[in-house]
């Protein structure tokens, strides 16, 4: 999953992954949206890329909430 507050960045990162034959299961524009999508896709996400500075719920808060959910996905801050 690609999480970034800027649409251009989300699309660019997703495009890079897809060009390398990875499947991007979803994208989100903020941490809150990402958590909602994570809950629906639980167990089907290997990697989450995210930005630190996002509206509504930033990357740090999203990581904290993912840890509370016992998230096993790798999280990479870009």
CSV table of N, CA and C in Angstrom, one decimal:
chain,number,residue,atom,x,y,z
A,1,UNK,N,0.9,-1.2,0.0
A,1,UNK,CA,0.0,0.0,0.0
A,1,UNK,C,0.9,1.2,0.0
A,2,UNK,N,0.5,2.2,-0.8
A,2,UNK,CA,1.2,3.5,-0.8
A,2,UNK,C,0.4,4.6,-0.2
A,3,UNK,N,1.0,5.2,0.8
A,3,UNK,CA,0.3,6.3,1.6
A,3,UNK,C,1.0,7.6,1.5
A,4,UNK,N,0.4,8.6,0.9
A,4,UNK,CA,1.1,9.9,0.8
A,4,UNK,C,0.0,10.9,0.7
A,5,UNK,N,0.3,12.1,1.2
A,5,UNK,CA,-0.7,13.2,1.2
A,5,UNK,C,-0.8,13.9,-0.2
A,6,UNK,N,0.3,13.6,-1.0
A,6,UNK,CA,0.3,14.3,-2.3
A,6,UNK,C,0.0,13.2,-3.4
A,7,UNK,N,-1.1,13.5,-4.2
A,7,UNK,CA,-1.5,12.6,-5.2
A,7,UNK,C,-0.4,12.2,-6.2
A,8,UNK,N,0.4,13.2,-6.6
A,8,UNK,CA,1.4,13.0,-7.6
A,8,UNK,C,2.4,12.0,-7.0
A,9,UNK,N,2.8,12.1,-5.7
A,9,UNK,CA,3.8,11.2,-5.1
A,9,UNK,C,3.2,9.8,-5.0
A,10,UNK,N,1.9,9.7,-4.6
A,10,UNK,CA,1.3,8.4,-4.5
A,10,UNK,C,1.3,7.6,-5.9
A,11,UNK,N,0.9,8.4,-6.9
A,11,UNK,CA,0.9,7.8,-8.3
A,11,UNK,C,2.3,7.4,-8.7
A,12,UNK,N,3.3,8.2,-8.5
A,12,UNK,CA,4.6,8.0,-8.9
A,12,UNK,C,5.2,6.8,-8.2
A,13,UNK,N,5.0,6.7,-6.9
A,13,UNK,CA,5.5,5.5,-6.1
A,13,UNK,C,4.8,4.2,-6.6
A,14,UNK,N,3.5,4.3,-6.7
A,14,UNK,CA,2.8,3.1,-7.2
A,14,UNK,C,3.3,2.7,-8.6
A,15,UNK,N,3.5,3.6,-9.4
A,15,UNK,CA,4.0,3.3,-10.8
A,15,UNK,C,5.3,2.7,-10.8
A,16,UNK,N,6.2,3.1,-9.9
A,16,UNK,CA,7.5,2.5,-9.8
A,16,UNK,C,7.4,1.1,-9.4
A,17,UNK,N,6.6,0.8,-8.3
A,17,UNK,CA,6.4,-0.6,-7.9
A,17,UNK,C,5.8,-1.5,-9.0
A,18,UNK,N,4.8,-1.0,-9.6
A,18,UNK,CA,4.2,-1.7,-10.7
A,18,UNK,C,5.1,-2.0,-11.9
A,19,UNK,N,6.0,-1.1,-12.2
A,19,UNK,CA,6.9,-1.3,-13.3
A,19,UNK,C,8.0,-2.4,-12.9
A,20,UNK,N,8.1,-2.6,-11.6
A,20,UNK,CA,9.0,-3.7,-11.2
A,20,UNK,C,8.3,-5.0,-10.9
A,21,UNK,N,7.0,-5.1,-11.4
A,21,UNK,CA,6.2,-6.3,-11.2
A,21,UNK,C,5.6,-6.5,-9.8
A,22,UNK,N,5.6,-5.5,-9.0
A,22,UNK,CA,4.9,-5.6,-7.7
A,22,UNK,C,3.5,-5.2,-7.8
A,23,UNK,N,2.6,-5.7,-7.0
A,23,UNK,CA,1.2,-5.4,-7.1
A,23,UNK,C,0.9,-4.4,-5.9
A,24,UNK,N,0.4,-3.2,-6.3
A,24,UNK,CA,0.0,-2.2,-5.3
A,24,UNK,C,-1.5,-2.5,-5.0
A,25,UNK,N,-1.8,-3.0,-3.8
A,25,UNK,CA,-3.1,-3.4,-3.5
A,25,UNK,C,-4.1,-2.2,-3.3
A,26,UNK,N,-3.5,-1.0,-2.8
A,26,UNK,CA,-4.3,0.2,-2.6
A,26,UNK,C,-3.4,1.4,-2.3
A,27,UNK,N,-4.0,2.6,-2.4
A,27,UNK,CA,-3.3,3.8,-2.0
A,27,UNK,C,-4.2,4.6,-1.0
A,28,UNK,N,-3.6,5.5,-0.3
A,28,UNK,CA,-4.4,6.3,0.6
A,28,UNK,C,-3.7,7.7,0.7
A,29,UNK,N,-4.5,8.7,1.0
A,29,UNK,CA,-4.0,10.1,1.0
A,29,UNK,C,-3.7,10.6,2.4
A,30,UNK,N,-4.0,9.8,3.5
A,30,UNK,CA,-3.6,10.1,4.8
A,30,UNK,C,-3.7,8.9,5.7
A,31,UNK,N,-3.2,9.0,6.9
A,31,UNK,CA,-3.1,7.8,7.8
A,31,UNK,C,-4.4,7.2,8.2
A,32,UNK,N,-5.4,8.1,8.4
A,32,UNK,CA,-6.7,7.6,8.7
A,32,UNK,C,-7.3,6.7,7.6
A,33,UNK,N,-7.2,7.2,6.4
A,33,UNK,CA,-7.7,6.4,5.3
A,33,UNK,C,-6.9,5.1,5.1
A,34,UNK,N,-5.6,5.2,5.3
A,34,UNK,CA,-4.8,4.0,5.2
A,34,UNK,C,-5.2,2.9,6.3
A,35,UNK,N,-5.5,3.4,7.5
A,35,UNK,CA,-5.9,2.4,8.5
A,35,UNK,C,-7.2,1.7,8.2
A,36,UNK,N,-8.1,2.5,7.7
A,36,UNK,CA,-9.4,1.9,7.2
A,36,UNK,C,-9.2,0.9,6.2
A,37,UNK,N,-8.3,1.2,5.2
A,37,UNK,CA,-8.0,0.2,4.1
A,37,UNK,C,-7.2,-1.0,4.6
A,38,UNK,N,-6.3,-0.7,5.6
A,38,UNK,CA,-5.5,-1.8,6.2
A,38,UNK,C,-6.5,-2.8,6.9
A,39,UNK,N,-7.4,-2.3,7.6
A,39,UNK,CA,-8.4,-3.2,8.3
A,39,UNK,C,-9.2,-4.1,7.3
A,40,UNK,N,-9.5,-3.5,6.2
A,40,UNK,CA,-10.2,-4.3,5.2
A,40,UNK,C,-9.3,-5.3,4.5
A,41,UNK,N,-8.1,-5.0,4.3
A,41,UNK,CA,-7.1,-5.9,3.6
A,41,UNK,C,-6.2,-6.7,4.5
A,42,UNK,N,-6.5,-6.7,5.8
A,42,UNK,CA,-5.6,-7.3,6.8
A,42,UNK,C,-5.0,-8.6,6.3
A,43,UNK,N,-3.7,-8.8,6.5
A,43,UNK,CA,-3.1,-10.0,6.1
A,43,UNK,C,-2.7,-10.0,4.6
A,44,UNK,N,-3.1,-9.1,3.8
A,44,UNK,CA,-2.8,-9.1,2.4
A,44,UNK,C,-1.8,-8.0,2.0
A,45,UNK,N,-1.2,-7.3,3.0
A,45,UNK,CA,-0.3,-6.2,2.7
A,45,UNK,C,1.1,-6.6,3.2
A,46,UNK,N,2.1,-6.7,2.4
A,46,UNK,CA,3.5,-7.0,2.8
A,46,UNK,C,4.3,-5.7,3.1
A,47,UNK,N,4.0,-4.6,2.4
A,47,UNK,CA,4.8,-3.4,2.6
A,47,UNK,C,3.9,-2.2,2.5
A,48,UNK,N,4.1,-1.3,3.4
A,48,UNK,CA,3.4,0.0,3.4
A,48,UNK,C,4.5,1.1,3.3
A,49,UNK,N,4.4,1.9,2.2
A,49,UNK,CA,5.2,3.1,2.1
A,49,UNK,C,4.4,4.3,2.5
A,50,UNK,N,5.0,5.2,3.3
A,50,UNK,CA,4.3,6.4,3.8
A,50,UNK,C,5.2,7.6,3.9
A,51,UNK,N,4.5,8.7,4.0
A,51,UNK,CA,5.1,10.0,4.3
A,51,UNK,C,5.0,10.3,5.7
A,52,UNK,N,5.8,11.1,6.3
A,52,UNK,CA,5.7,11.5,7.7
A,52,UNK,C,4.6,12.6,7.9
A,53,UNK,N,4.6,13.6,7.0
A,53,UNK,CA,3.8,14.7,7.1
A,53,UNK,C,2.6,14.6,6.1
A,54,UNK,N,1.4,14.3,6.8
A,54,UNK,CA,0.2,14.1,6.0
A,54,UNK,C,-1.0,14.7,6.8
A,55,UNK,N,-2.0,15.1,6.1
A,55,UNK,CA,-3.2,15.7,6.8
A,55,UNK,C,-3.9,14.6,7.6
A,56,UNK,N,-4.8,15.0,8.5
A,56,UNK,CA,-5.6,14.2,9.3
A,56,UNK,C,-4.9,13.3,10.3
A,57,UNK,N,-4.1,12.4,9.8
A,57,UNK,CA,-3.3,11.5,10.7
A,57,UNK,C,-1.9,11.3,10.0
A,58,UNK,N,-0.8,11.8,10.7
A,58,UNK,CA,0.5,11.7,10.1
A,58,UNK,C,1.1,10.3,10.1
A,59,UNK,N,2.3,10.2,9.5
A,59,UNK,CA,2.9,8.9,9.5
A,59,UNK,C,3.3,8.3,10.8
A,60,UNK,N,3.7,9.1,11.8
A,60,UNK,CA,4.0,8.6,13.1
A,60,UNK,C,2.8,8.0,13.8
A,61,UNK,N,1.7,8.8,13.8
A,61,UNK,CA,0.5,8.3,14.4
A,61,UNK,C,-0.1,7.1,13.7
A,62,UNK,N,0.1,7.0,12.4
A,62,UNK,CA,-0.4,5.8,11.7
A,62,UNK,C,0.4,4.6,12.1
A,63,UNK,N,1.8,4.8,12.2
A,63,UNK,CA,2.6,3.7,12.6
A,63,UNK,C,2.2,3.2,14.0
A,64,UNK,N,2.0,4.1,14.9
A,64,UNK,CA,1.5,3.8,16.3
A,64,UNK,C,0.3,2.9,16.2
A,65,UNK,N,-0.7,3.4,15.4
A,65,UNK,CA,-2.0,2.6,15.3
A,65,UNK,C,-1.8,1.3,14.7
A,66,UNK,N,-0.9,1.2,13.7
A,66,UNK,CA,-0.6,-0.1,13.1
A,66,UNK,C,0.0,-1.1,14.1
A,67,UNK,N,0.9,-0.6,15.0
A,67,UNK,CA,1.5,-1.4,16.0
A,67,UNK,C,0.4,-1.9,17.0
A,68,UNK,N,-0.6,-1.1,17.3
A,68,UNK,CA,-1.7,-1.5,18.2
A,68,UNK,C,-2.5,-2.6,17.5
A,69,UNK,N,-2.5,-2.7,16.2
A,69,UNK,CA,-3.2,-3.7,15.5
A,69,UNK,C,-2.4,-4.9,15.2
A,70,UNK,N,-1.1,-5.0,15.8
A,70,UNK,CA,-0.2,-6.1,15.6
A,70,UNK,C,0.1,-6.3,14.1
A,71,UNK,N,0.3,-5.2,13.4
A,71,UNK,CA,0.6,-5.2,12.0
A,71,UNK,C,2.0,-5.9,11.8
A,72,UNK,N,1.9,-6.8,10.8
A,72,UNK,CA,3.2,-7.6,10.5
A,72,UNK,C,3.8,-7.0,9.1
A,73,UNK,N,3.1,-6.0,8.5
A,73,UNK,CA,3.6,-5.4,7.3
A,73,UNK,C,4.9,-4.6,7.6
A,74,UNK,N,5.8,-4.6,6.6
A,74,UNK,CA,6.9,-3.7,6.7
A,74,UNK,C,6.4,-2.3,6.4
A,75,UNK,N,6.9,-1.3,7.2
A,75,UNK,CA,6.6,0.1,6.9
A,75,UNK,C,7.8,0.9,6.6
A,76,UNK,N,7.8,1.6,5.5
A,76,UNK,CA,9.0,2.4,5.0
A,76,UNK,C,8.5,3.8,4.9
A,77,UNK,N,9.2,4.7,5.6
A,77,UNK,CA,8.9,6.1,5.5
A,77,UNK,C,9.8,6.7,4.4
A,78,UNK,N,9.1,7.4,3.5
A,78,UNK,CA,9.7,8.1,2.3
A,78,UNK,C,9.7,9.6,2.5
